[in-house]
Coordinates of C-alpha atoms in Angstrom, one line a residue:
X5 CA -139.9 -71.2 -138.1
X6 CA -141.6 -71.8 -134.7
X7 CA -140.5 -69.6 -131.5
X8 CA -140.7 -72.1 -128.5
X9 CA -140.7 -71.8 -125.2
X10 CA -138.6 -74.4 -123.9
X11 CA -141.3 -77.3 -124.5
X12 CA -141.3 -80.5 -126.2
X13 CA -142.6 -80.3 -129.4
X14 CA -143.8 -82.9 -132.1
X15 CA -142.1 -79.9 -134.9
X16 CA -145.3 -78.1 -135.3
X17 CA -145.2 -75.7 -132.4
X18 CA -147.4 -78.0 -130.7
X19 CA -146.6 -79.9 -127.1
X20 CA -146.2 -83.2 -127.4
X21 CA -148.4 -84.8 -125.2
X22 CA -147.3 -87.0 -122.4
X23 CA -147.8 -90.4 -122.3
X24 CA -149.3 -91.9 -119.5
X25 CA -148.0 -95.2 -120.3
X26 CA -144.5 -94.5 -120.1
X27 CA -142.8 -96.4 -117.4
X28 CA -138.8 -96.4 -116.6
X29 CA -137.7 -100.0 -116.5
X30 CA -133.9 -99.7 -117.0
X31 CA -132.2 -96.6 -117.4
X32 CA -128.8 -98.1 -116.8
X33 CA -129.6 -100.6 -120.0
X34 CA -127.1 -99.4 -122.0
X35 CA -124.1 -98.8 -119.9
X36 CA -125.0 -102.9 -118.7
X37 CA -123.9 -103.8 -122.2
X38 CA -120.7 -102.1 -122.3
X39 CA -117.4 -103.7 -122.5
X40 CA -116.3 -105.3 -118.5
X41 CA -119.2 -103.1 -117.2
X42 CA -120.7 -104.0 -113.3
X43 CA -124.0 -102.1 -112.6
X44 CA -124.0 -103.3 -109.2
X45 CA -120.1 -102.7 -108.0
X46 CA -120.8 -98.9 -109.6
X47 CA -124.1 -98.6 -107.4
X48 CA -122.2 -99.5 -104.8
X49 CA -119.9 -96.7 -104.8
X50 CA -120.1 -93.2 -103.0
X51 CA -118.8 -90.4 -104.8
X52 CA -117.0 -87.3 -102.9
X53 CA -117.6 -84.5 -105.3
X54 CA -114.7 -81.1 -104.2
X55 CA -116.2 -78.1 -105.5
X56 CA -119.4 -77.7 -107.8
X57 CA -118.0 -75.5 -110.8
X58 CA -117.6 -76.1 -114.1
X59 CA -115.7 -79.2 -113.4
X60 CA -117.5 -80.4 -110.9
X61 CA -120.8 -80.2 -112.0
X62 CA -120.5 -82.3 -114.8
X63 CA -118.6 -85.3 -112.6
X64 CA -122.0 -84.9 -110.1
X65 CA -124.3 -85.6 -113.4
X66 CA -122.4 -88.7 -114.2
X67 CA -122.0 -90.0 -111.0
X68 CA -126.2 -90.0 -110.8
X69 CA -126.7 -90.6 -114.0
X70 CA -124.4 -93.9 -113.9
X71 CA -126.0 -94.6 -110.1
X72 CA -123.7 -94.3 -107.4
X73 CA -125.1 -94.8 -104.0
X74 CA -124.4 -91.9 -102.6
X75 CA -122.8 -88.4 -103.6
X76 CA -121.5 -85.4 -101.6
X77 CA -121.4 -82.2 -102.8
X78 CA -119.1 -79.7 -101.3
X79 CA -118.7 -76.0 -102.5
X80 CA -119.1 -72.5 -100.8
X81 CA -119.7 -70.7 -103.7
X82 CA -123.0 -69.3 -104.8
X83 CA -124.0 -69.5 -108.5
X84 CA -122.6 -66.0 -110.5
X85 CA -123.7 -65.2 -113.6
X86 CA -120.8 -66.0 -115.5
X87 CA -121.1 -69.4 -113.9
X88 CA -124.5 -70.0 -117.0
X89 CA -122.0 -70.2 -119.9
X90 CA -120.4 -73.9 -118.4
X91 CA -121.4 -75.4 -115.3
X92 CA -124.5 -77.3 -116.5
X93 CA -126.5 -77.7 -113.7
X94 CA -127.4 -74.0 -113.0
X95 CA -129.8 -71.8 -114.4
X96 CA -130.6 -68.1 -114.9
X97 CA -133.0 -68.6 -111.6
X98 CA -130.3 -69.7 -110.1
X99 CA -128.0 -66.8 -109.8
X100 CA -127.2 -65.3 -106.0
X101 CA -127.9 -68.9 -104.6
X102 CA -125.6 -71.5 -103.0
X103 CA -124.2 -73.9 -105.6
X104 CA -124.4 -76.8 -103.7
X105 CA -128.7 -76.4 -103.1
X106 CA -128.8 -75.7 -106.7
X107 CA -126.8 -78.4 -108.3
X108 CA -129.2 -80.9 -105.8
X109 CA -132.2 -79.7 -107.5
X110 CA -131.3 -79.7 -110.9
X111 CA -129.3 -83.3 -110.5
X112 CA -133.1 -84.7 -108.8
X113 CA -134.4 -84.5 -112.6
X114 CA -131.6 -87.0 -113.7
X115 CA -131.6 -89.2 -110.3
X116 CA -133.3 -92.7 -110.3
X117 CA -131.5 -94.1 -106.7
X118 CA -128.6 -91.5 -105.5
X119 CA -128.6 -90.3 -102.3
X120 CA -127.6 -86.5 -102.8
X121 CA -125.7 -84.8 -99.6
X122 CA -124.9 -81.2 -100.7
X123 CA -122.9 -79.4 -97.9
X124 CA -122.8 -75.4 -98.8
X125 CA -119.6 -75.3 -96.4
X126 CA -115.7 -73.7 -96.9
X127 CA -113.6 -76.8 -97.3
X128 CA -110.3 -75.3 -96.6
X129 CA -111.6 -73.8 -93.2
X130 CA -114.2 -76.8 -92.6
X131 CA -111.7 -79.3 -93.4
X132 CA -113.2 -82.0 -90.6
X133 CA -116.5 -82.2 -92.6
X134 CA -114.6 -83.2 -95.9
X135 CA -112.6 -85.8 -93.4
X136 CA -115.5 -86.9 -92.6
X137 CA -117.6 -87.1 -96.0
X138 CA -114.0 -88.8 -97.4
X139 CA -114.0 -91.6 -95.0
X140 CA -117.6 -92.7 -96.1
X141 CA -116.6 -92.9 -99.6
X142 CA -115.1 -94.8 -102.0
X143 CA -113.6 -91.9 -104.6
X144 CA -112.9 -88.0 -104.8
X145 CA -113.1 -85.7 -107.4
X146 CA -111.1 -82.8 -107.0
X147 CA -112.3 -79.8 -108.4
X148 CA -111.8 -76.4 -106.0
X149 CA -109.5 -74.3 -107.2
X150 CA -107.8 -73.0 -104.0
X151 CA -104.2 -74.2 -105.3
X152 CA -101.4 -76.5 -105.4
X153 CA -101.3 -77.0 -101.3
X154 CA -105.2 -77.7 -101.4
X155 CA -104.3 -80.3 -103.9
X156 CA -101.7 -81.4 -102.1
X157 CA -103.9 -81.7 -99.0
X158 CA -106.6 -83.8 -100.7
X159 CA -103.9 -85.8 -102.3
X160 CA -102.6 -86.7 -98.4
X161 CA -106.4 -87.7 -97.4
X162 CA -106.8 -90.0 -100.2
X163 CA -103.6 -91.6 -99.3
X164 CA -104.4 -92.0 -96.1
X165 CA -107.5 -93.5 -96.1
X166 CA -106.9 -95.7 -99.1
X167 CA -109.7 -94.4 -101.5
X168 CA -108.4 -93.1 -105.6
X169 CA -109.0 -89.8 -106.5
X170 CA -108.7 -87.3 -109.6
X171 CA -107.9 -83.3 -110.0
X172 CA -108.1 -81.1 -112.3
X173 CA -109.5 -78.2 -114.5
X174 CA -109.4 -76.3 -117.6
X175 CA -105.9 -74.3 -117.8
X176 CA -105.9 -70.7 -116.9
X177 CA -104.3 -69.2 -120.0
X178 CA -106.3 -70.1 -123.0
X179 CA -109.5 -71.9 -121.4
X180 CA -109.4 -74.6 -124.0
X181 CA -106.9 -77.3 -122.6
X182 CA -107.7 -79.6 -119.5
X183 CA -105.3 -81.3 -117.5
X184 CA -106.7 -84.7 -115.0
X185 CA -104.5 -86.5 -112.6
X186 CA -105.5 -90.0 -111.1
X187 CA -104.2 -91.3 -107.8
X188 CA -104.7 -94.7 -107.0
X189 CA -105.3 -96.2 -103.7
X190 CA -101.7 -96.5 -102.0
X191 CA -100.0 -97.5 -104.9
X192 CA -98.4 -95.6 -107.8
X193 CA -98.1 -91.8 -107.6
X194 CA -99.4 -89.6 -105.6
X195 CA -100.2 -85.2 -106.4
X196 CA -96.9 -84.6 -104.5
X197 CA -95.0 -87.3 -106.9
X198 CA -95.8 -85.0 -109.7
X199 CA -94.6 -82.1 -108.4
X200 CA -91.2 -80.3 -106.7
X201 CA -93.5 -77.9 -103.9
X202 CA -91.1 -74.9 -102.3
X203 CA -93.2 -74.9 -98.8
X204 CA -91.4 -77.9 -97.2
X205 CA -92.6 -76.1 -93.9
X206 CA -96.4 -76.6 -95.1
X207 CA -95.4 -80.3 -96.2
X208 CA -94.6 -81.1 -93.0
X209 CA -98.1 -80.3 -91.5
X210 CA -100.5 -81.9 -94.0
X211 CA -98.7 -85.3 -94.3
X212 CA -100.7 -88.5 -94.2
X213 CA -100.1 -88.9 -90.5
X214 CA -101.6 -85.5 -89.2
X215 CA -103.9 -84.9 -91.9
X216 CA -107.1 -86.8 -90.6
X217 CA -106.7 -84.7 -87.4
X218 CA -106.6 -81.3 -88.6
X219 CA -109.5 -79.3 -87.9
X220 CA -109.0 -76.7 -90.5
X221 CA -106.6 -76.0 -93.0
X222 CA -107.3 -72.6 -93.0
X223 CA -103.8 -70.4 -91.9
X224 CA -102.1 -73.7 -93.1
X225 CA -101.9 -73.9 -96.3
X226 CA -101.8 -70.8 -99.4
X227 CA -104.1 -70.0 -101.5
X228 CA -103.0 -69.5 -105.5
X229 CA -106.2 -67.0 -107.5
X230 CA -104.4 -67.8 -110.6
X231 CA -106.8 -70.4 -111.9
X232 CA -109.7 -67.7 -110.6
X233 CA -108.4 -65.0 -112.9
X234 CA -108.6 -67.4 -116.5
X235 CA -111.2 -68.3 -118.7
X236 CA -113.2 -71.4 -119.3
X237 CA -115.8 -72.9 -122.0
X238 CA -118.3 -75.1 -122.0
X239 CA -116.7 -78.0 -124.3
X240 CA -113.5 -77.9 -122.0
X241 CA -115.3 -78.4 -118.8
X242 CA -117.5 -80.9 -120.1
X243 CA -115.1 -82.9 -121.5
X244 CA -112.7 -82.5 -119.2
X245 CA -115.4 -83.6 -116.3
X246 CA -115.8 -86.9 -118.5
X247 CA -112.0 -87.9 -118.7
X248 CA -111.8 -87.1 -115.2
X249 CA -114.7 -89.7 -114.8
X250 CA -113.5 -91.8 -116.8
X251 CA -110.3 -92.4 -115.4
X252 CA -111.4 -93.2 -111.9
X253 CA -114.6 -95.7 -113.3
X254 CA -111.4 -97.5 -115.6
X255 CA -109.7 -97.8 -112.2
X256 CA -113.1 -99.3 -110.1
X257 CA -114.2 -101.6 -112.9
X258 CA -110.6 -102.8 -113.0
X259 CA -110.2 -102.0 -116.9
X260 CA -106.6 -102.3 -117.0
X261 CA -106.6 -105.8 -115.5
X262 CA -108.9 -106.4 -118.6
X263 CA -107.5 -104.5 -121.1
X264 CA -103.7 -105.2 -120.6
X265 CA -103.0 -101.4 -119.9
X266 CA -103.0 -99.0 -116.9
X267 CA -104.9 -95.8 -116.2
X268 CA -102.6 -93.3 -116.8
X269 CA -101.6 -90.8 -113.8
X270 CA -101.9 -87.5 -116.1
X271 CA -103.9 -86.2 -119.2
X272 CA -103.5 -83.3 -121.2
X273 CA -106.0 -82.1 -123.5
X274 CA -105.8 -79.1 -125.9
X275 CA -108.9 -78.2 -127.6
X276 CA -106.8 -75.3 -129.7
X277 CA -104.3 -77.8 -131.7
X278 CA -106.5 -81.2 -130.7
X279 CA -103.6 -82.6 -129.1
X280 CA -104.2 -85.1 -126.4
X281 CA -101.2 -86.2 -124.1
X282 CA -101.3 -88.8 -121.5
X283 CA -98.3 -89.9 -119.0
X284 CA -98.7 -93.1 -116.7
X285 CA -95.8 -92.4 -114.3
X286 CA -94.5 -93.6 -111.2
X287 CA -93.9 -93.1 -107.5
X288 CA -91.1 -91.2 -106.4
X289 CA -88.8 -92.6 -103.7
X290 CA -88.6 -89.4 -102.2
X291 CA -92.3 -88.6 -101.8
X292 CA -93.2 -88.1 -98.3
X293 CA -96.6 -88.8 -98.9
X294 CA -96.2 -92.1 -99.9
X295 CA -93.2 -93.0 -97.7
X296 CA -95.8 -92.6 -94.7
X297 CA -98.4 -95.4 -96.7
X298 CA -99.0 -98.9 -97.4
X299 CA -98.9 -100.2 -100.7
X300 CA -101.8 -102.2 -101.9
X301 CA -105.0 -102.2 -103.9
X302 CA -108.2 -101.1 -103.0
X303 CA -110.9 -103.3 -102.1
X304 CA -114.2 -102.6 -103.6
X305 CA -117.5 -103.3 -100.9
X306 CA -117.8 -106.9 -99.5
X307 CA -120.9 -107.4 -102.5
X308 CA -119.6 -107.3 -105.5
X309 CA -121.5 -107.7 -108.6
X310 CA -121.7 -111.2 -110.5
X311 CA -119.3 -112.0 -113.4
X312 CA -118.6 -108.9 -116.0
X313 CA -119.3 -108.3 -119.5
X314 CA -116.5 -110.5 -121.6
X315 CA -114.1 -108.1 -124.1
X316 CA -115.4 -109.1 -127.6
X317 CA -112.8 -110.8 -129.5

C-alpha cells in the first residue's frame, strides 16, 4: 500500500490535481430539499455556542456548515492533549492554545457566510459578556461543564430573554451515553422543572428577574468537577452534538407543527446497550423559573423565508 501524507489522492499515491474550474454554487443544496426545510429562516439565526469541548465543537461545525448568521463561541479553556481524541476541530498544532482561536480557524475551512465571534473569556466570572452575546441571539447551546447551578443559570437567561436552548454531554461514568435537554422559549419546562436543587439560597439569586443584572456569577453559584473527572469518546460527542442540534433546528423550523409531534424536553442515549430514551415532559407549577415568565412562543426574525418544503405523502 501507499503511505500518504494527509493529501488527496486519485489511489495511486499521486495528488490529485486541483481543478481550476471548480466553483461553489450551492453548498446548502441538499439540506434545501429536506423534508419542511427554510434555508433562509436558518441563515437568519445566531447561534450562542457555551463552551468549545467535545460537545461543543461539533454543535459550532453544524451551525456553519448549515449557515447561521452569526455564532459565538465562548470557552476559557485552551486545547490539551487529550482534547485530540473528540473535539474535532483541534489539531496536534493546536495544543497549549486557546480553544476558542482554534476552533475559529479550523471552522473558516467549512464557512461559506457565518460570522464567527470567538470570546477566549471565563463565563462563570464574565457572566455580563454571555448576557450580552445571549441577547443578540436567537438559541444557546449549553455545553460547559461547570455544574448543575451553571445550568441552572443558563436555563434562567434563556427564560428571560425568550430564546430556546439545549444542555448536555456525555455521562461521566461510562463515556458512552449522552443525555440533551431542550428548553423552549417561555413555554414548557425549564432545567429547574427537571430537577429538585438543595441550594434554595443560590435559587433565589439567579432567578429570571436578577439574572440579566448580575455581573458575575462567580462566588454565586458551585462548581461540580464530577463531569471533569469521566471519560468521553469520539462517537458519543459527535453524536450527542447532533441530537442536541437537532432538537433545537426541529423547534425553529417548527417540525412538530408539521409532523403532529413535539420535540421532546430530554434524550438519553446509551451507546453500551443501544438504548435510546426520550421524555417530552411538562412545566412544574412550582418552578420559580417559570412562575417569574410569560408564556408564549418564540417569534423567528421579521423575514421569514417563503413557503417550506411539503411532507411527502
Amino acid at each position: 500500500g501507499h503511505t500518504l501524507s494527509g493529501t488527496d489522492t486519485e489511489g495511486d499515491g499521486k495528488a490529485v490535481p486541483e481543478n481550476p474550474n471548480a466553483k461553489i454554487v450551492d453548498p446548502y443544496l441538499k439540506q434545501k430539499r429536506t423534508v419542511n426545510w427554510n434555508q433562509e429562516l436558518i441563515e437568519s439565526q445566531v447561534g450562542l455556542v457555551l463552551g468549545v469541548g467535545g460537545v461543543g465543537s461539533t454543535v459550532a461545525m453544524n451551525l456553519v456548515r448549515m449557515g447561521f448568521r452569526k455564532v459565538f463561541l465562548i470557552d476559557r479553556d485552551i486545547v490539551d492533549d487529550h482534547n485530540l481524541n473528540r473535539q474535532i476541530l483541534y489539531k496536534k498544532e493546536h495544543v497549549g492554545k486557546p480553544k476558542v482561536f482554534c476552533a475559529a480557524e479550523a471552522l473558516q475551512a467549512h464557512n461559506y457566510r457565518t460570522e464567527l465571534v470567538p470570546l477566549h473569556i471565563d463565563a462563570v466570572a464574565q457572566w455580563q459578556q454571555v448576557v450580552q452575546c445571549a441577547r443578540q441571539s436567537t438559541c444557546v447551546f449549553n455545553g460547559i461543564d461547570f455544574g448543575d447551578y451553571w445550568d441552572y443559570a443558563v436555563s434562567s437567561l434563556c427564560r428571560k430573554l425568550g430564546i430556546p436552548h439545549a444542555l448536555g454531554g456525555t455521562d461521566p461514568i461510562t463515556g458512552h451515553a449522552v443525555f440533551y435537554d431542550f428548553f423552549a422559549e417561555r413555554h414548557g419546562p425549564c432545567a429547574l422543572c427537571l430537577a429538585e436543587p438543595k441550594h434554595r439560597e443560590v435559587l433565589a439569586r439567579i432567578l429570571p428577574e436578577h439574572i440579566l443584572d448580575l455581573p458575575t456569577l462567580h462566588g454565586i453559584i458551585p462548581k461540580d468537577d464530577q463531569y471533569r473527572k469521566g471519560g468521553s469518546v469520539v462517537w458519543a460527542c459527535g453524536a450527542g452534538a447532533d441530537i442536541m442540534v437537532g432538537m433545537v433546528i426541529d423547534h425553529i423550523l417548527h417540525m412538530e407543527t408539521v409532523t403532529g409531534r413535539p420535540t421532546p424536553t430530554r434524550i438519553f442515549f446509551n451507546m453500551l446497550s443501544w438504548e435510546l430514551e426520550k421524555y417530552t415532559l411538562e412545566p412544574l407549577q412550582t418552578c420559580e423559573f417559570c412562575r417569574q415568565t410569560q408564556s408564549g412562543a418564540f417569534v423567528p426574525p421579521a423575514d421569514t423565508a417563503p413557503a417550506v418544503n411539503p411532507l411527502p405523502k
